[in-house]
Tab-separated table of C-alpha atoms and ligand atoms in Angstrom:
chain	number	residue	atom	x	y	z
P	1	VAL	CA	113.926	112.305	89.911
P	2	PHE	CA	110.254	112.294	89.018
P	3	GLU	CA	108.098	114.142	91.562
P	4	VAL	CA	104.398	114.558	92.215
P	5	SER	CA	104.687	118.180	91.059
P	6	ASP	CA	105.649	116.811	87.639
P	7	LEU	CA	102.102	115.449	87.278
P	8	THR	CA	100.689	118.342	85.310
P	9	LYS	CA	97.278	117.170	84.114
P	10	VAL	CA	94.377	115.204	85.544
P	11	LEU	CA	91.920	113.693	83.070
P	12	LEU	CA	88.420	113.818	84.509
P	13	GLY	CA	87.140	110.357	83.604
P	14	PRO	CA	83.328	110.268	83.325
P	15	ALA	CA	83.039	108.096	86.455
P	16	SER	CA	85.256	110.320	88.625
P	17	ILE	CA	84.687	113.941	87.620
P	18	GLU	CA	84.397	115.382	91.133
P	19	LEU	CA	87.221	113.305	92.586
P	20	GLY	CA	89.365	114.177	89.552
P	21	LYS	CA	88.800	117.895	90.106
P	22	ARG	CA	89.669	117.609	93.803
P	23	LEU	CA	92.751	115.605	92.936
P	24	ALA	CA	93.864	118.211	90.376
P	25	GLU	CA	93.415	120.923	92.975
P	26	THR	CA	95.376	118.969	95.587
P	27	LEU	CA	98.192	118.267	93.119
P	28	GLY	CA	98.196	121.797	91.723
P	29	ALA	CA	97.614	120.241	88.289
P	30	GLU	CA	95.280	121.236	85.478
P	31	SER	CA	91.946	119.416	85.033
P	32	VAL	CA	91.312	118.126	81.539
P	33	PRO	CA	87.630	117.538	80.763
P	34	VAL	CA	86.528	114.427	78.939
P	35	GLU	CA	83.522	114.353	76.640
P	36	SER	CA	81.593	111.106	76.810
P	37	LYS	CA	78.466	109.609	75.348
P	38	SER	CA	76.962	106.316	74.271
P	39	PHE	CA	76.155	105.613	70.676
P	40	PRO	CA	72.595	104.432	69.885
P	41	ASP	CA	73.835	100.831	69.958
P	42	SER	CA	75.346	101.628	73.387
P	43	GLU	CA	79.039	101.598	72.421
P	44	SER	CA	81.121	104.046	74.485
P	45	TYR	CA	82.614	107.228	73.065
P	46	VAL	CA	85.164	109.455	74.810
P	47	ARG	CA	87.113	112.499	73.705
P	48	ILE	CA	89.933	114.155	75.645
P	49	SER	CA	89.193	117.893	75.444
P	50	GLY	CA	92.678	119.216	76.086
P	51	ASP	CA	96.311	118.809	75.197
P	52	VAL	CA	98.173	115.970	76.877
P	53	SER	CA	101.147	115.691	74.547
P	54	GLY	CA	104.390	115.510	76.517
P	55	GLU	CA	102.507	115.826	79.839
P	56	ASN	CA	102.591	113.521	82.832
P	57	VAL	CA	98.947	112.633	83.164
P	58	VAL	CA	96.763	111.216	85.908
P	59	ILE	CA	93.648	109.481	84.609
P	60	ALA	CA	90.944	109.488	87.267
P	61	GLN	CA	88.343	106.899	86.372
P	62	SER	CA	86.669	104.580	88.843
P	63	THR	CA	85.017	101.395	87.606
P	64	TYR	CA	81.928	101.073	89.791
P	65	PRO	CA	78.619	99.985	88.155
P	66	PRO	CA	78.040	99.986	85.248
P	67	GLN	CA	81.477	98.369	85.503
P	68	ASP	CA	81.868	97.333	81.886
P	69	ARG	CA	81.119	100.824	80.568
P	70	HIS	CA	83.434	102.501	83.082
P	71	LEU	CA	86.160	99.972	82.388
P	72	VAL	CA	85.988	100.503	78.625
P	73	GLN	CA	86.093	104.286	79.178
P	74	LEU	CA	89.220	103.844	81.309
P	75	LEU	CA	90.860	101.772	78.563
P	76	GLN	CA	89.816	104.283	75.908
P	77	LEU	CA	91.323	107.153	77.914
P	78	LEU	CA	94.579	105.343	78.560
P	79	ASP	CA	95.012	104.282	74.952
P	80	THR	CA	94.034	107.706	73.591
P	81	ALA	CA	96.368	109.563	75.950
P	82	ARG	CA	99.139	107.220	74.749
P	83	ASP	CA	98.259	107.933	71.095
P	84	LEU	CA	98.345	111.653	71.845
P	85	GLU	CA	101.869	111.202	73.180
P	86	ALA	CA	101.338	111.809	76.846
P	87	SER	CA	104.531	111.124	78.755
P	88	LYS	CA	103.682	109.245	81.982
P	89	LEU	CA	100.234	107.761	82.541
P	90	VAL	CA	99.116	107.237	86.116
P	91	ALA	CA	95.780	105.433	86.421
P	92	VAL	CA	93.734	106.326	89.492
P	93	VAL	CA	91.021	103.677	89.710
P	94	PRO	CA	89.586	104.013	93.224
P	95	TYR	CA	87.085	101.180	92.814
P	96	LEU	CA	88.664	98.362	90.855
P	97	ALA	CA	85.900	96.421	89.146
P	98	TYR	CA	85.982	92.638	89.233
P	99	SER	CA	88.407	92.566	92.140
P	100	ARG	CA	86.074	90.142	93.923
P	101	GLN	CA	86.513	87.682	91.029
P	102	ASP	CA	90.028	86.841	92.068
P	103	LYS	CA	89.794	83.077	92.491
P	104	ARG	CA	88.579	80.102	90.493
P	105	PHE	CA	86.088	78.738	93.028
P	106	ARG	CA	84.646	76.240	90.519
P	107	SER	CA	86.458	74.730	87.549
P	108	GLY	CA	86.100	76.747	84.372
P	109	GLU	CA	85.277	80.024	86.098
P	110	ALA	CA	86.854	83.231	84.803
P	111	VAL	CA	89.288	84.942	87.175
P	112	THR	CA	88.164	88.242	85.701
P	113	VAL	CA	90.378	90.562	87.738
P	114	LYS	CA	93.350	88.985	85.939
P	115	THR	CA	91.846	90.018	82.599
P	116	VAL	CA	91.244	93.553	83.886
P	117	VAL	CA	94.870	93.884	84.978
P	118	LYS	CA	96.134	92.754	81.564
P	119	LEU	CA	93.850	95.207	79.772
P	120	VAL	CA	94.886	98.192	81.900
P	121	GLU	CA	98.546	97.398	81.286
P	122	ALA	CA	98.048	96.816	77.550
P	123	ALA	CA	96.197	100.138	77.222
P	124	GLY	CA	99.299	101.950	78.440
P	125	ALA	CA	99.152	102.650	82.178
P	126	ASP	CA	102.586	103.123	83.780
P	127	SER	CA	101.184	102.732	87.283
P	128	LEU	CA	97.885	102.319	89.084
P	129	THR	CA	96.498	103.436	92.420
P	130	THR	CA	93.353	101.982	93.909
P	131	VAL	CA	91.555	102.309	97.244
P	132	ASP	CA	90.503	99.618	99.729
P	133	VAL	CA	90.730	96.912	97.110
P	134	HIS	CA	88.974	93.658	97.992
P	135	SER	CA	92.259	91.793	98.459
P	136	ASP	CA	95.820	93.114	98.476
P	137	LYS	CA	96.879	89.963	96.623
P	138	ILE	CA	95.467	91.419	93.429
P	139	LEU	CA	98.350	93.887	93.347
P	140	GLU	CA	100.719	90.994	92.694
P	141	LEU	CA	99.037	90.431	89.330
P	142	PHE	CA	100.354	93.755	88.008
P	143	LYS	CA	103.665	94.056	86.196
P	144	ILE	CA	103.426	97.856	86.451
P	145	LYS	CA	103.628	99.557	89.855
P	146	ALA	CA	100.327	99.168	91.660
P	147	LEU	CA	99.361	100.567	95.019
P	148	ASN	CA	96.383	100.160	97.312
P	149	VAL	CA	95.585	102.854	99.875
P	150	SER	CA	92.940	102.964	102.569
P	151	ALA	CA	90.180	105.540	102.847
P	152	MET	CA	89.686	104.771	106.532
P	153	SER	CA	91.751	107.687	107.842
P	154	ALA	CA	89.545	110.100	105.865
P	155	ILE	CA	86.444	108.374	107.236
P	156	GLY	CA	87.919	108.581	110.753
P	157	GLU	CA	88.541	112.289	110.262
P	158	TYR	CA	84.928	112.800	109.218
P	159	PHE	CA	83.686	111.183	112.423
P	160	SER	CA	86.216	113.070	114.541
P	161	SER	CA	84.517	116.260	113.430
P	162	LEU	CA	81.173	115.053	114.838
P	163	ARG	CA	80.801	115.114	118.577
P	164	LEU	CA	79.934	111.490	119.167
P	165	ARG	CA	78.996	110.117	122.557
P	166	GLU	CA	81.229	107.217	123.675
P	167	PRO	CA	81.574	106.031	120.075
P	168	TYR	CA	81.838	102.325	119.361
P	169	VAL	CA	83.041	101.189	115.942
P	170	PHE	CA	81.894	97.921	114.361
P	171	ALA	CA	83.061	95.764	111.506
P	172	PRO	CA	80.066	93.912	110.028
P	173	ASP	CA	82.295	90.881	109.437
P	174	ALA	CA	85.751	89.657	110.437
P	175	GLY	CA	87.261	90.852	107.152
P	176	ALA	CA	86.448	94.471	107.949
P	177	LEU	CA	88.058	94.451	111.406
P	178	ASP	CA	91.314	96.134	110.322
P	179	ARG	CA	89.335	98.964	108.781
P	180	ALA	CA	87.186	99.416	111.889
P	181	LYS	CA	90.361	99.489	113.969
P	182	ILE	CA	91.806	102.427	111.991
P	183	VAL	CA	88.625	104.460	112.454
P	184	ALA	CA	88.323	103.500	116.138
P	185	GLU	CA	91.908	104.448	116.938
P	186	GLN	CA	91.383	107.847	115.410
P	187	LEU	CA	88.356	108.359	117.643
P	188	ASP	CA	89.941	106.739	120.643
P	189	ALA	CA	86.954	104.417	120.611
P	190	GLU	CA	86.212	100.770	121.285
P	191	TYR	CA	85.814	98.441	118.325
P	192	ALA	CA	84.514	94.962	117.627
P	193	PHE	CA	83.294	92.773	114.820
P	194	PHE	CA	80.346	90.550	114.032
P	195	GLN	CA	80.550	87.036	112.615
P	196	LYS	CA	78.930	86.856	109.205
P	197	GLN	CA	78.239	83.902	106.977
P	198	ARG	CA	77.233	83.964	103.344
P	199	ASP	CA	75.472	81.069	101.659
P	200	ARG	CA	77.560	80.448	98.510
P	201	THR	CA	74.554	79.336	96.481
P	202	THR	CA	71.785	81.709	97.499
P	203	GLY	CA	74.042	84.615	98.539
P	204	ALA	CA	71.934	85.005	101.706
P	205	ILE	CA	73.779	86.526	104.675
P	206	LYS	CA	73.502	85.588	108.349
P	207	THR	CA	75.090	87.653	111.117
P	208	GLU	CA	75.570	86.312	114.627
P	209	ALA	CA	73.926	88.577	117.188
P	210	LYS	CA	76.529	88.885	119.947
P	211	ASP	CA	75.983	91.111	122.974
P	212	VAL	CA	77.715	94.465	122.831
P	213	ARG	CA	77.549	97.378	125.241
P	214	VAL	CA	76.031	99.995	122.975
P	215	LYS	CA	73.082	101.226	125.030
P	216	ASP	CA	72.774	105.019	124.600
P	217	ARG	CA	76.026	105.159	122.676
P	218	ASP	CA	76.778	106.460	119.190
P	219	THR	CA	77.862	103.605	116.953
P	220	ILE	CA	79.571	103.437	113.579
P	221	ILE	CA	79.613	100.454	111.226
P	222	VAL	CA	82.411	100.550	108.633
P	223	ASP	CA	82.967	98.399	105.587
P	224	ASP	CA	84.777	98.563	102.275
P	225	ILE	CA	81.749	98.068	100.043
P	226	ILE	CA	78.022	98.466	100.456
P	227	SER	CA	76.418	96.601	97.614
P	228	THR	CA	72.973	95.147	98.355
P	229	GLY	CA	73.146	96.552	101.885
P	230	SER	CA	72.396	93.197	103.542
P	231	THR	CA	75.704	92.993	105.441
P	232	ILE	CA	75.267	96.432	106.975
P	233	ALA	CA	71.519	96.033	107.565
P	234	ASN	CA	72.134	92.885	109.615
P	235	ALA	CA	74.711	94.639	111.784
P	236	ALA	CA	72.545	97.752	112.154
P	237	SER	CA	69.544	95.790	113.355
P	238	ILE	CA	71.655	94.058	116.019
P	239	LEU	CA	72.875	97.442	117.287
P	240	ARG	CA	69.370	98.892	117.153
P	241	ARG	CA	67.930	96.007	119.174
P	242	GLN	CA	70.616	96.516	121.806
P	243	GLY	CA	69.717	100.169	122.280
P	244	ALA	CA	72.372	102.147	120.387
P	245	ARG	CA	71.633	105.881	120.514
P	246	SER	CA	72.611	106.331	116.892
P	247	ILE	CA	73.987	104.180	114.093
P	248	TYR	CA	76.217	105.724	111.465
P	249	VAL	CA	77.173	103.635	108.481
P	250	ALA	CA	80.320	104.373	106.510
P	251	CYS	CA	82.059	102.740	103.600
P	252	THR	CA	84.712	103.403	101.005
P	253	HIS	CA	82.668	102.238	98.039
P	254	PRO	CA	78.959	103.102	98.238
P	255	LEU	CA	77.743	100.991	95.322
P	256	LEU	CA	74.300	101.070	96.939
P	257	LEU	CA	72.351	98.912	94.514
P	258	PRO	CA	68.626	99.685	94.205
P	259	GLY	CA	66.913	99.134	97.548
P	260	ALA	CA	70.158	99.066	99.571
P	261	LYS	CA	69.714	102.459	101.230
P	262	GLU	CA	66.114	101.739	102.170
P	263	LYS	CA	67.125	98.354	103.616
P	264	ILE	CA	69.839	99.941	105.774
P	265	ILE	CA	67.613	102.756	107.015
P	266	ALA	CA	64.772	100.301	107.726
P	267	ALA	CA	67.228	98.270	109.834
P	268	GLY	CA	67.701	101.330	112.052
P	269	ALA	CA	70.691	103.242	110.670
P	270	ASN	CA	70.561	107.024	110.943
P	271	GLU	CA	72.971	108.009	108.231
P	272	ILE	CA	75.017	106.479	105.404
P	273	ILE	CA	78.355	108.023	104.457
P	274	GLY	CA	80.597	107.038	101.576
P	275	THR	CA	83.660	108.375	99.796
P	276	ASP	CA	84.068	109.804	96.315
P	277	CYS	CA	85.697	106.544	95.132
P	278	VAL	CA	82.171	105.964	93.872
P	279	ALA	CA	80.179	109.023	92.818
P	280	SER	CA	76.942	108.875	94.808
P	281	ASP	CA	74.691	111.173	96.802
P	282	VAL	CA	76.242	109.854	100.040
P	283	SER	CA	79.852	110.542	98.919
P	284	ARG	CA	80.656	113.122	101.556
P	285	VAL	CA	84.252	112.103	102.289
P	286	SER	CA	86.962	112.716	99.698
P	287	VAL	CA	89.943	110.458	99.139
P	288	ALA	CA	91.712	113.102	96.999
P	289	SER	CA	94.398	113.907	99.539
P	290	ILE	CA	95.006	110.230	100.377
P	291	ILE	CA	95.454	109.496	96.669
P	292	ALA	CA	97.666	112.538	96.121
P	293	GLU	CA	99.842	111.370	98.982
P	294	SER	CA	99.995	107.831	97.555
P	295	LEU	CA	101.215	109.134	94.200
P	296	ARG	CA	104.411	110.173	95.909
P	297	LYS	CA	105.107	106.503	96.617
P	298	ILE	CA	104.253	105.197	93.202
P	299	LEU	CA	106.299	107.517	90.988
G	1	R5P	C1	82.371	91.469	101.733
G	1	R5P	O1	83.219	90.735	102.136
G	1	R5P	C2	82.518	92.952	101.696
G	1	R5P	O2	83.461	93.420	102.607
G	1	R5P	C3	81.191	93.632	101.965
G	1	R5P	O3	80.801	93.368	103.281
G	1	R5P	C4	80.126	93.154	101.003
G	1	R5P	O4	80.588	93.231	99.688
G	1	R5P	C5	78.866	93.942	101.154
G	1	R5P	O5	77.893	93.422	100.315
G	1	R5P	P1	76.359	93.616	100.609
G	1	R5P	O6	76.108	95.082	100.781
G	1	R5P	O7	75.703	93.086	99.354
G	1	R5P	O8	76.004	92.819	101.807
């Protein structure tokens, strides 16, 4: 039987160097560095600086922005490891790019996540693990084994280590309620969600300001992705107006596009915390042990 201890090498994809190292440490595997650069015309170059022949290899490479570059690097690493006669190839892609393009809303639109799945499989992955993917349904597109795990228990653990006063956990929209629930249960806290609406044409977001009992309490807003920051900023300003003592913001994927952090802080949040699914200066929570654990299920 194949076991996690048979995974002997972790390739440190350029988008997930720190996570890859933590994962290698957790698995007791060897880290294999990857050299990467862009050619003057901006084509991607990667080189695996280590021996993978006959090894069972984990390729850690997230595909957060710039998605296309990170995606091509992932494909290059998979295909090269195959060429170099690696045995098993386990793709760890904590942020799966294009997973929000999973439906044809208007005729003629590309369902790009479908293309991504085909490419990852064609490049040689035997299995794939991702984290807090936009919709679980995407996993059904894979012919190889594919698994989605949640970072929320690691986020819950982070907040358990802070001494919060009567914490109250919020989902900034109905879709995030299950995530908020996981964090809240870990803290033995109350939880609730806000109603959010997005204008399909302009992308503008409106959040309904319901009354919540947050006066002088520490609050946490959790979501899967922070992109422009508008979703979280709306929720934070509601909590601020209702007298929350503090507002922590946490997410799995801190994409944090330019201006997002400033928008969230201006809305009244005290701190933004993300995981290492996306390498960023707020990535204080690691998903390495959650991923290592998930690999047991996927082998
Ligand atoms: C949407 O359904 C997601 O869960 C996030 O709430 C959303 O992607 C966040 O985007 P933004 O930061 O641009 O509001």
